[in-house]
CSV table of C-alpha atoms in Angstrom, one decimal:
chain,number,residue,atom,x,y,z
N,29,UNK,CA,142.9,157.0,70.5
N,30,UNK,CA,146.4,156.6,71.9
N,31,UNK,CA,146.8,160.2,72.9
N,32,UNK,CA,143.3,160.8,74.4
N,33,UNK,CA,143.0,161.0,78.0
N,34,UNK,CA,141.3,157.7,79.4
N,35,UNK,CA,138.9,160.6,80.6
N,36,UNK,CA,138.5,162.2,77.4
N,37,UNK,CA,135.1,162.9,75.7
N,38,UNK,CA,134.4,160.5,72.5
N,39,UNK,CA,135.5,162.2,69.7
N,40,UNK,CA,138.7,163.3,71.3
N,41,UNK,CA,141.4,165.1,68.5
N,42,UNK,CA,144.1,164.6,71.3
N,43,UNK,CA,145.6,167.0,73.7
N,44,UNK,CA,148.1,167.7,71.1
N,45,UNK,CA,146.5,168.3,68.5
N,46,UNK,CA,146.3,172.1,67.5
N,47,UNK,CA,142.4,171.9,68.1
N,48,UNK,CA,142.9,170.9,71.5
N,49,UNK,CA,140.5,171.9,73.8
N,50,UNK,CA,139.3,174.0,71.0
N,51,UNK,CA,137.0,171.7,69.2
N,52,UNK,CA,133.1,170.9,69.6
N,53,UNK,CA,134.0,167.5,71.2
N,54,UNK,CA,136.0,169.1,74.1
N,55,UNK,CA,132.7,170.5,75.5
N,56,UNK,CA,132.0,169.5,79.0
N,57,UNK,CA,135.5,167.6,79.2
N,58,UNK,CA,137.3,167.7,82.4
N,59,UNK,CA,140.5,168.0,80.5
N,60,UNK,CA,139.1,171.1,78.1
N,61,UNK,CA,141.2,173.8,80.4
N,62,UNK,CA,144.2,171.7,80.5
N,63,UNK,CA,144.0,170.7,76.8
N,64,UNK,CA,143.7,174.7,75.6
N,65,UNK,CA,146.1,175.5,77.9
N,66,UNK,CA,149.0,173.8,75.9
N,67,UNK,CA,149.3,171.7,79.1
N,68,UNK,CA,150.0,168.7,77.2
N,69,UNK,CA,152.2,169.6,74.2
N,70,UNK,CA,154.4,171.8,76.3
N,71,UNK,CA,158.3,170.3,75.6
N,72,UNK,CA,157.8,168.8,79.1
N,73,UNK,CA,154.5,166.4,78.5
N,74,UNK,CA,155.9,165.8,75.3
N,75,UNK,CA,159.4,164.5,76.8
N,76,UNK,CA,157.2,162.4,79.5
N,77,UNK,CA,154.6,161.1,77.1
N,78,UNK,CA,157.5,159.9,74.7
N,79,UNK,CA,159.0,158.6,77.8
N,80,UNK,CA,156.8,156.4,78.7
N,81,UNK,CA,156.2,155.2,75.6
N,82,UNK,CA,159.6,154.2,75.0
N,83,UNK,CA,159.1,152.3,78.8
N,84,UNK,CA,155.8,150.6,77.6
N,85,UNK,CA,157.9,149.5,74.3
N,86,UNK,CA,160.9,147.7,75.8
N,87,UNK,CA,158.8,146.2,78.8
N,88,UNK,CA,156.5,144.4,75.9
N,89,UNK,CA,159.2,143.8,73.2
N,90,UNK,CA,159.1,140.3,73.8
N,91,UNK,CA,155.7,138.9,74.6
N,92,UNK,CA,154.8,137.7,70.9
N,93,UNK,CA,150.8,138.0,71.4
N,94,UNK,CA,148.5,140.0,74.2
N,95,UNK,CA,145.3,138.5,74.8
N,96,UNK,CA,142.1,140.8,76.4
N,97,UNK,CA,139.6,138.6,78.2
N,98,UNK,CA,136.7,141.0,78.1
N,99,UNK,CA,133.0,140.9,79.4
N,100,UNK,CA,130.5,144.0,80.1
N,101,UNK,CA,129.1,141.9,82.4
N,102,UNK,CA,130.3,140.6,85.5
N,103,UNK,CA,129.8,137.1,87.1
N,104,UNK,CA,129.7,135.6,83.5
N,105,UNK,CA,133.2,134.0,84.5
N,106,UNK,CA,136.4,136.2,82.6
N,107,UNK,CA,138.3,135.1,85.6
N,108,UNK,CA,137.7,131.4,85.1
N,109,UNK,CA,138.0,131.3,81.4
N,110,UNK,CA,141.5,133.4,81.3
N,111,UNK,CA,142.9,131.5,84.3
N,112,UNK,CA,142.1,127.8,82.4
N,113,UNK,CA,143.4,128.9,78.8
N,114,UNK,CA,146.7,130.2,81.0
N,115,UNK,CA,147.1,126.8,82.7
N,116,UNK,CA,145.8,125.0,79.5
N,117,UNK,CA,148.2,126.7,77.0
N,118,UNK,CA,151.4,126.1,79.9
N,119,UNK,CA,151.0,122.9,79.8
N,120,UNK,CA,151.0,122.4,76.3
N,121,UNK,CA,154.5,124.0,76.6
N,122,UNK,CA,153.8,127.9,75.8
N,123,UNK,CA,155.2,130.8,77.7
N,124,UNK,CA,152.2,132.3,79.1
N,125,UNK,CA,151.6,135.6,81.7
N,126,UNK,CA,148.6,136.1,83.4
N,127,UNK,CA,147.6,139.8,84.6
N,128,UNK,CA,145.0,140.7,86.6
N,129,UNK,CA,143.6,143.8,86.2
N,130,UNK,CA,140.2,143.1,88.1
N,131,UNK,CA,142.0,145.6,90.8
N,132,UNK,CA,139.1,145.5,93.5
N,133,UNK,CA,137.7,142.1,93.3
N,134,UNK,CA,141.1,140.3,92.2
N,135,UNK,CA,139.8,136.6,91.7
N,136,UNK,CA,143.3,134.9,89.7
N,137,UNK,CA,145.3,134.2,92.4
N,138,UNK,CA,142.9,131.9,93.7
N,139,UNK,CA,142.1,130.2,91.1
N,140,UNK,CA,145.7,130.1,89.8
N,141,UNK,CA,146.3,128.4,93.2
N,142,UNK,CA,148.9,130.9,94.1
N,143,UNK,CA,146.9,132.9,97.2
N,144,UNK,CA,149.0,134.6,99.9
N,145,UNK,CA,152.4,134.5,97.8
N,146,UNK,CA,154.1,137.8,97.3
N,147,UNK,CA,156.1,139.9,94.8
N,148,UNK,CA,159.7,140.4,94.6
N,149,UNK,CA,161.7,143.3,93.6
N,150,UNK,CA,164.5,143.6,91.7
N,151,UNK,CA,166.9,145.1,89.4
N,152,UNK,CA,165.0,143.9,86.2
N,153,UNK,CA,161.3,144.9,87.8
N,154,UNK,CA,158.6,142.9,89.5
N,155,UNK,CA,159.0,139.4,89.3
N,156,UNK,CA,155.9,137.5,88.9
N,157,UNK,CA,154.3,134.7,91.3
N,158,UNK,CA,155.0,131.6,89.2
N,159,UNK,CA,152.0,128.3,89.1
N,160,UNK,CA,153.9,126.6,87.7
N,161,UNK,CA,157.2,127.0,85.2
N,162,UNK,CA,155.2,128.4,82.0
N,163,UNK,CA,153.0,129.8,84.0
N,164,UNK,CA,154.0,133.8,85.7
N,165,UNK,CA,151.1,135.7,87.0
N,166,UNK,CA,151.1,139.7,88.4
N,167,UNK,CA,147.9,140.6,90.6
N,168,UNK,CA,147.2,143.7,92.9
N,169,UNK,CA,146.3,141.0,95.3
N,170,UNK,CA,149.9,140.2,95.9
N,171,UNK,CA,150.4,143.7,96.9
N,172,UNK,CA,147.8,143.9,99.6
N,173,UNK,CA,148.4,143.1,103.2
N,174,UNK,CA,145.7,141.7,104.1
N,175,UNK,CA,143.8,139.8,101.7
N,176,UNK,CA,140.6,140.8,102.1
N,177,UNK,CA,141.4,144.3,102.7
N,178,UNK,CA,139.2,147.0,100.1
N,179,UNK,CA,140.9,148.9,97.5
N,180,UNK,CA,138.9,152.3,96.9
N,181,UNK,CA,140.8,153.9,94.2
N,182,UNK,CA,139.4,156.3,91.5
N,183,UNK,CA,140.4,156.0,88.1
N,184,UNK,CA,143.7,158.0,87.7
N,185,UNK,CA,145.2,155.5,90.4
N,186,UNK,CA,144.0,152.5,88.8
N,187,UNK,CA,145.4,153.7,85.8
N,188,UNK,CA,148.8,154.0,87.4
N,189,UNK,CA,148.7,151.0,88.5
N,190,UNK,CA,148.1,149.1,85.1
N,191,UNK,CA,151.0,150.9,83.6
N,192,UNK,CA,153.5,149.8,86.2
N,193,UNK,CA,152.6,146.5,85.8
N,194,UNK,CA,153.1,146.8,82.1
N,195,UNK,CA,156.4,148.9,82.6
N,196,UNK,CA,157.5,147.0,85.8
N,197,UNK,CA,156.5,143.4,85.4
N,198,UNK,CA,159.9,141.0,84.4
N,199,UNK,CA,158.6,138.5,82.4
N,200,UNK,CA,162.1,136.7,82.2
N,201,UNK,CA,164.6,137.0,79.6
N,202,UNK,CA,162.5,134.2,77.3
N,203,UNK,CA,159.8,136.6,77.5
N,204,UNK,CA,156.4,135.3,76.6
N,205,UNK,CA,154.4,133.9,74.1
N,206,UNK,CA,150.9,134.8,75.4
N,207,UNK,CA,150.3,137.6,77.4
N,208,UNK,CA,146.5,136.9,78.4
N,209,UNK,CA,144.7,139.7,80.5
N,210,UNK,CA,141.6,139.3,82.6
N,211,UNK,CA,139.7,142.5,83.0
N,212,UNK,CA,137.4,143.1,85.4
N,213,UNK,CA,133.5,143.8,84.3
N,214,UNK,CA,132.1,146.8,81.9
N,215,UNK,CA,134.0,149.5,79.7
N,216,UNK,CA,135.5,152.2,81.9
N,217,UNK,CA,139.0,153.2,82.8
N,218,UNK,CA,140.6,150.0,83.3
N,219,UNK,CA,139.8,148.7,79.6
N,220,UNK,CA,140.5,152.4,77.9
N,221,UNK,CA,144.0,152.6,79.9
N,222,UNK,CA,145.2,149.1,78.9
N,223,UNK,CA,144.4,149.4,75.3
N,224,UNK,CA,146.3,152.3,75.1
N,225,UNK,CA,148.8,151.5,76.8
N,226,UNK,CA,149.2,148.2,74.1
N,227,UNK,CA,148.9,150.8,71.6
N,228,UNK,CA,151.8,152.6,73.0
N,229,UNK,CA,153.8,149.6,74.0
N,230,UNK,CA,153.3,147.8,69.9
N,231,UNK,CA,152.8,150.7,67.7
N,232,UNK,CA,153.4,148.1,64.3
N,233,UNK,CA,150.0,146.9,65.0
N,234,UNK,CA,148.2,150.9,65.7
N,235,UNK,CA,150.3,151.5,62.4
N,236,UNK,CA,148.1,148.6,60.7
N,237,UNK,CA,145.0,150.4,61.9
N,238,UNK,CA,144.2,147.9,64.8
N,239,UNK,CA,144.7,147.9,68.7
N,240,UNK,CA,148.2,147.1,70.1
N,241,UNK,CA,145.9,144.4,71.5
N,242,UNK,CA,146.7,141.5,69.4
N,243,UNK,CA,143.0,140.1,70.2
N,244,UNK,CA,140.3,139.8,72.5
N,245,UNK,CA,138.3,137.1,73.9
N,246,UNK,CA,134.8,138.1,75.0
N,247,UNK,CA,132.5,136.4,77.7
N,248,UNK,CA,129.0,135.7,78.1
N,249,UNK,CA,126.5,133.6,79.4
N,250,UNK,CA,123.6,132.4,77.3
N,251,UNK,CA,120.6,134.5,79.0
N,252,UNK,CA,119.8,138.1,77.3
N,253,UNK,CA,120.8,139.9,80.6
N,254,UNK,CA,124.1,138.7,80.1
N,255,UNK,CA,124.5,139.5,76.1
N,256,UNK,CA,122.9,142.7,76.6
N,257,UNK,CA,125.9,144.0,78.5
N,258,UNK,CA,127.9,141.9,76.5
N,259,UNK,CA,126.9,143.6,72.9
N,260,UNK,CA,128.5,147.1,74.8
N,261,UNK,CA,132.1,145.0,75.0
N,262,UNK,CA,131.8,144.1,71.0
N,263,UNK,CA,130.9,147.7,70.3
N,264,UNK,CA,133.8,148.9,72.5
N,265,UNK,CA,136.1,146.5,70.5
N,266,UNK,CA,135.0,147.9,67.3
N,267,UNK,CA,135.4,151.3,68.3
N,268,UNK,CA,138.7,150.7,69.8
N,269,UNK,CA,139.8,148.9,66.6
N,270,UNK,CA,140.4,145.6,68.8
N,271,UNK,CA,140.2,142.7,67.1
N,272,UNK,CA,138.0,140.0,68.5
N,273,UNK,CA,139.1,136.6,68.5
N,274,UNK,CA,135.9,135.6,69.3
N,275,UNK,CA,132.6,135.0,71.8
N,276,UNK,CA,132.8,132.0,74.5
N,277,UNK,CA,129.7,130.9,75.6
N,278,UNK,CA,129.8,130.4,79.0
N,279,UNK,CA,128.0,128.4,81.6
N,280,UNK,CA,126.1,126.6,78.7
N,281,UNK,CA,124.2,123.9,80.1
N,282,UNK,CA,124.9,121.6,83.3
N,283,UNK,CA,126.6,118.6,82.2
N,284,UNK,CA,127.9,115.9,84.3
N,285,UNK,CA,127.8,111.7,85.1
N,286,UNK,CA,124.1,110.3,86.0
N,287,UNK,CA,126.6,109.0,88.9
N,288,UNK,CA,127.4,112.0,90.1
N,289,UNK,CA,124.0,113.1,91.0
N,290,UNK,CA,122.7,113.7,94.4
N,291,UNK,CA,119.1,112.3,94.7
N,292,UNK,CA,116.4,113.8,97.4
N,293,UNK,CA,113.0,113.2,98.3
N,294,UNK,CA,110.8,116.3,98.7
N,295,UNK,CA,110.3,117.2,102.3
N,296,UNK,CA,106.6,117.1,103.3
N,297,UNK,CA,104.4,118.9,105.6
N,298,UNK,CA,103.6,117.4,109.3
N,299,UNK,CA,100.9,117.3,111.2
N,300,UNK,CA,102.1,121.2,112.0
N,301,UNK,CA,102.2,122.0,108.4
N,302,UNK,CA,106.0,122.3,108.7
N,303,UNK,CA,108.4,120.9,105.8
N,304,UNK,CA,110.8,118.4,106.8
N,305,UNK,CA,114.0,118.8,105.6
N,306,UNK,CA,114.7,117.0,102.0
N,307,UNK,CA,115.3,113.5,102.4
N,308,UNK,CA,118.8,112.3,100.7
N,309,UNK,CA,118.4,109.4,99.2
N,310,UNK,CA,121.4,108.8,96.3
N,311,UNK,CA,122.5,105.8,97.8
N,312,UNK,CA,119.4,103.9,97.5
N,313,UNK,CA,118.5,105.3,93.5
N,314,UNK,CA,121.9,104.4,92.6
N,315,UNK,CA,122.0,100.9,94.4
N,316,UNK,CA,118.5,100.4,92.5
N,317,UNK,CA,120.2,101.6,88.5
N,318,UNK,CA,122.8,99.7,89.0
N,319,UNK,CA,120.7,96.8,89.9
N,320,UNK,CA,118.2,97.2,87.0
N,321,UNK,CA,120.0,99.6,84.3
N,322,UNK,CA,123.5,99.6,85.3
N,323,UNK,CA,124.2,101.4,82.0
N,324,UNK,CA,122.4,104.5,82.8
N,325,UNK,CA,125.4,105.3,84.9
N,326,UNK,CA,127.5,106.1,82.7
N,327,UNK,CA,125.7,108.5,81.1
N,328,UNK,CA,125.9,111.9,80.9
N,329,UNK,CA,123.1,114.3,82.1
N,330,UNK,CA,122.5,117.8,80.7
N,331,UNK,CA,119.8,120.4,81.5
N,332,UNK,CA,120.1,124.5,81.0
N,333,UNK,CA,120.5,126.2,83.9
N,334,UNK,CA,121.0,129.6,81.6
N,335,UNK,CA,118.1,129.3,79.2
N,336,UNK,CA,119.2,130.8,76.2
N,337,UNK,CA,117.9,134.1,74.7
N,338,UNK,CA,116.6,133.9,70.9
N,339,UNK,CA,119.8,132.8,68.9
N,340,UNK,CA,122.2,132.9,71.7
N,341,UNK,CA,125.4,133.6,72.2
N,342,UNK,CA,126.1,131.9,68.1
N,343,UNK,CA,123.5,134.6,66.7
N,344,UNK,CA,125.4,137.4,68.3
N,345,UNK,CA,128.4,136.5,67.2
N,346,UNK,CA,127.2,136.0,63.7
N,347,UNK,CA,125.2,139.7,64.0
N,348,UNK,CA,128.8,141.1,64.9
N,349,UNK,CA,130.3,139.3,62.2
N,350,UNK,CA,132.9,137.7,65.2
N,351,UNK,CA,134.2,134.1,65.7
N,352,UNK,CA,131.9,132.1,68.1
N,353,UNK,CA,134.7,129.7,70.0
N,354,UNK,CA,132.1,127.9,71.7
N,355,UNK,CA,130.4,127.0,74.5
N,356,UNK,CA,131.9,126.0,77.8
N,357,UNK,CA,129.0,123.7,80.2
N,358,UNK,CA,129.0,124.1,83.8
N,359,UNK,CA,131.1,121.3,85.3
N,360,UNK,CA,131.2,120.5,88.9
N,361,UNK,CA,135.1,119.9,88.3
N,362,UNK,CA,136.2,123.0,86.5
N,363,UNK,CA,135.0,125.1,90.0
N,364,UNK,CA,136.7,122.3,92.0
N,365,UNK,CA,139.9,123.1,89.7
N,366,UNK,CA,139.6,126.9,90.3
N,367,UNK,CA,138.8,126.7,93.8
N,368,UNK,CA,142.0,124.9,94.6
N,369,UNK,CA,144.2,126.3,91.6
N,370,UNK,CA,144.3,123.7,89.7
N,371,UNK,CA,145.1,123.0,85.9
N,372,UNK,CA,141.6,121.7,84.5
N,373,UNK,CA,142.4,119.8,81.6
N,374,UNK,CA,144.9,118.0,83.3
N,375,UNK,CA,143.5,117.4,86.9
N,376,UNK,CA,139.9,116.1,85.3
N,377,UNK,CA,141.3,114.8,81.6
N,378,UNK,CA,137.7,112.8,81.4
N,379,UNK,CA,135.2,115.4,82.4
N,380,UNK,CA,132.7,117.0,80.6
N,381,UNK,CA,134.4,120.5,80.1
N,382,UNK,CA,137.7,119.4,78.9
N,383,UNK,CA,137.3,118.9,75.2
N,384,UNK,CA,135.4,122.3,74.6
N,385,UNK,CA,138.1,124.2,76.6
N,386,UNK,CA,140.5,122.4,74.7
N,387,UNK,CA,139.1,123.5,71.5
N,388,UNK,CA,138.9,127.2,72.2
N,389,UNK,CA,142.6,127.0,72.9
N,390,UNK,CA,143.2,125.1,69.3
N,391,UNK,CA,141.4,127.9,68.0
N,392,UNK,CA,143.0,130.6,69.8
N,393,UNK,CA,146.4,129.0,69.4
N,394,UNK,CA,145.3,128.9,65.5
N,395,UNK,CA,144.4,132.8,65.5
N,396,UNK,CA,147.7,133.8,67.0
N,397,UNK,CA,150.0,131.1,66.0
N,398,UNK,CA,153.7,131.7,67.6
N,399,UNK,CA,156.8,131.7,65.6
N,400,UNK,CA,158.4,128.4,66.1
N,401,UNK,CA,161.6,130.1,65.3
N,402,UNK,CA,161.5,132.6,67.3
N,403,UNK,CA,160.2,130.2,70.0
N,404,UNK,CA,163.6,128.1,69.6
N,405,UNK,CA,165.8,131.3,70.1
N,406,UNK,CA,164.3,132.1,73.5
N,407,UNK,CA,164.6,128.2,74.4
């Protein structure tokens, strides 16, 4: 896998292999020509490809685990999820990087509360936009002038650009403990390239027969339109020899204080057979609970927004034999947090999201423990 082309047919025996461009699966490739050729094992590509793989080796000696946070569906909320387990794990005192690779609909920054800051050069690399002290983060959108301005790039220049982050991106001389990286949507160039890349850059783990990946997170919502897509990323995983750490149900449920409603009456026609605009009227239900049932108030309110397709997220999980971490409700306060870059669990201790988010980082955290001792020497 780590010498195929992120082009390459499936079944690809690698450009230097002696059946290179030779063999049944190199029909229809765009690389067959190059690949019989000799284009790739000539003393040349073999000097670059070794190369960069020593590059991809020292820039990654000392980020102890990489985290992928993977979807094949978009919207489901990656962005969200690896933005709030980077915050959440820096303020329990880990290292943590958080790259971006969503290049054309970059969303971290934002949510990361770090929009319109720029990278700097210099000697040692890149040096990332910092959240906060644990907290470095490396995003295309830093790059751009303008921040709404389009990137149209094929796949051969998104590909370039993953690898200098990789190569180029200075960590700092403690390097890091979690390297988490939010993908953008589906199965393509972007997720083929930084897998092997990872291979390249941790070759103990491709020598144990798994990814240089040290896991990956995986993202749906509850609905089958979501997990349909989302199966593809599990299969992708299993083909790439990725390990999952395991499926976060997303957007489970709306859950939030009976306070915190907003109550309306339903506009009615006039004598026009126009509808009025809906009536608020929150101030007056709430005036009348707290008269008559002021402990209703207090309680929390739940209803599924996503209803949930035969066994759910759980049942898929089970079917792929993969950890299920859990599900993580829709709370008003988690999109306040990322709208204005703030840490979640800290910001909004008491709402409704906290505690599940917090478990799927005690379980993470559990999966990929860090060395305490090697923790201490980079301290």
């Amino acid at each position: 896998m780590s010498e195929a082309p992120s082009n390459a047919n499936e079944g690809c025996v690698g450009p230097t292999s002696a059946n290179a461009g030779k063999s049944s699966a190199c029909a229809g490739c765009p690389n067959q020509a190059a690949c019989s050729s000799g284009t790739f094992s000539s003393p040349t590509a073999l000097a670059a490809r070794e190369k960069e793989r020593s590059e991809l080796q020292c820039a990654l000696s000392n980020v102890s685990h990489v985290v992928l946070v993977l979807s094949g569906k978009g919207g489901v909320g990656k962005s969200t999820v690896s933005t709030q387990i980077s915050q959440t794990l820096s303020s329990r005192g880990y290292s943590v990087g958080l790259l971006d690779l969503d290049i054309c609909g970059p969303s971290v920054p934002r949510m990361a509360g770090v929009l319109q800051r720029t990278v700097h050069q210099s000697q040692s690399g890149w040096e990332p936009v910092y959240a906060n002290p644990n907290l470095g983060i490396m995003s295309i959108s830093f790059l751009l002038e303008e921040s709404d301005a389009a990137v149209v790039w094929r796949g051969p220049r998104k590909n370039g650009l993953i690898k200098q982050f990789l190569v180029e991106t200075d960590w700092g001389v403690g390097g890091l403990d979690y390297l988490i990286v939010d993908t953008p949507p589906g199965t393509s160039d972007e997720h083929i390239s930084i897998v092997q890349y990872l291979n390249d850059a941790r070759p103990m783990l491709s020598a144990e027969g798994t990814s240089g990946a040290s896991g990956a997170i995986v993202v749906t919502t509850p609905e089958e339109v979501s997990m349909a897509d989302v199966r593809k990323e599990l299969n992708f995983c299993k083909k790439t020899k990725v390990p999952v750490l395991g499926v976060v149900e997303n957007m489970s449920g709306l859950q939030m204080r009976l306070a915190d409603l907003r109550f309306i009456k339903d506009g009615s026609a006039n004598d026009s057979n126009e509808i009025s605009e809906s009536e608020d009227c929150t101030e007056q239900v709430l005036s009348i609970l707290n008269e008559k049932c002021p402990e209703v108030l207090s309680m929390m309110v739940t209803t599924d927004v996503f209803p949930s397709s035969g066994l759910g997220p759980k049942g898929m999980a089970s079917q792929y034999n993969v950890p299920y971490l859990g599900k993580l409700p829709l709370d008003p306060n988690l999109l306040k947090a990322c709208e204005k870059g703030e840490a979640f669990v800290e910001k909004y201790s008491s709402s409704p999201a906290v505690k599940p988010l917090n478990d799927i980082v005690d379980k993470l955290i559990l999966a990929l423990p860090v060395d305490e001792e090697e923790d201490n020497m980079q301290e």
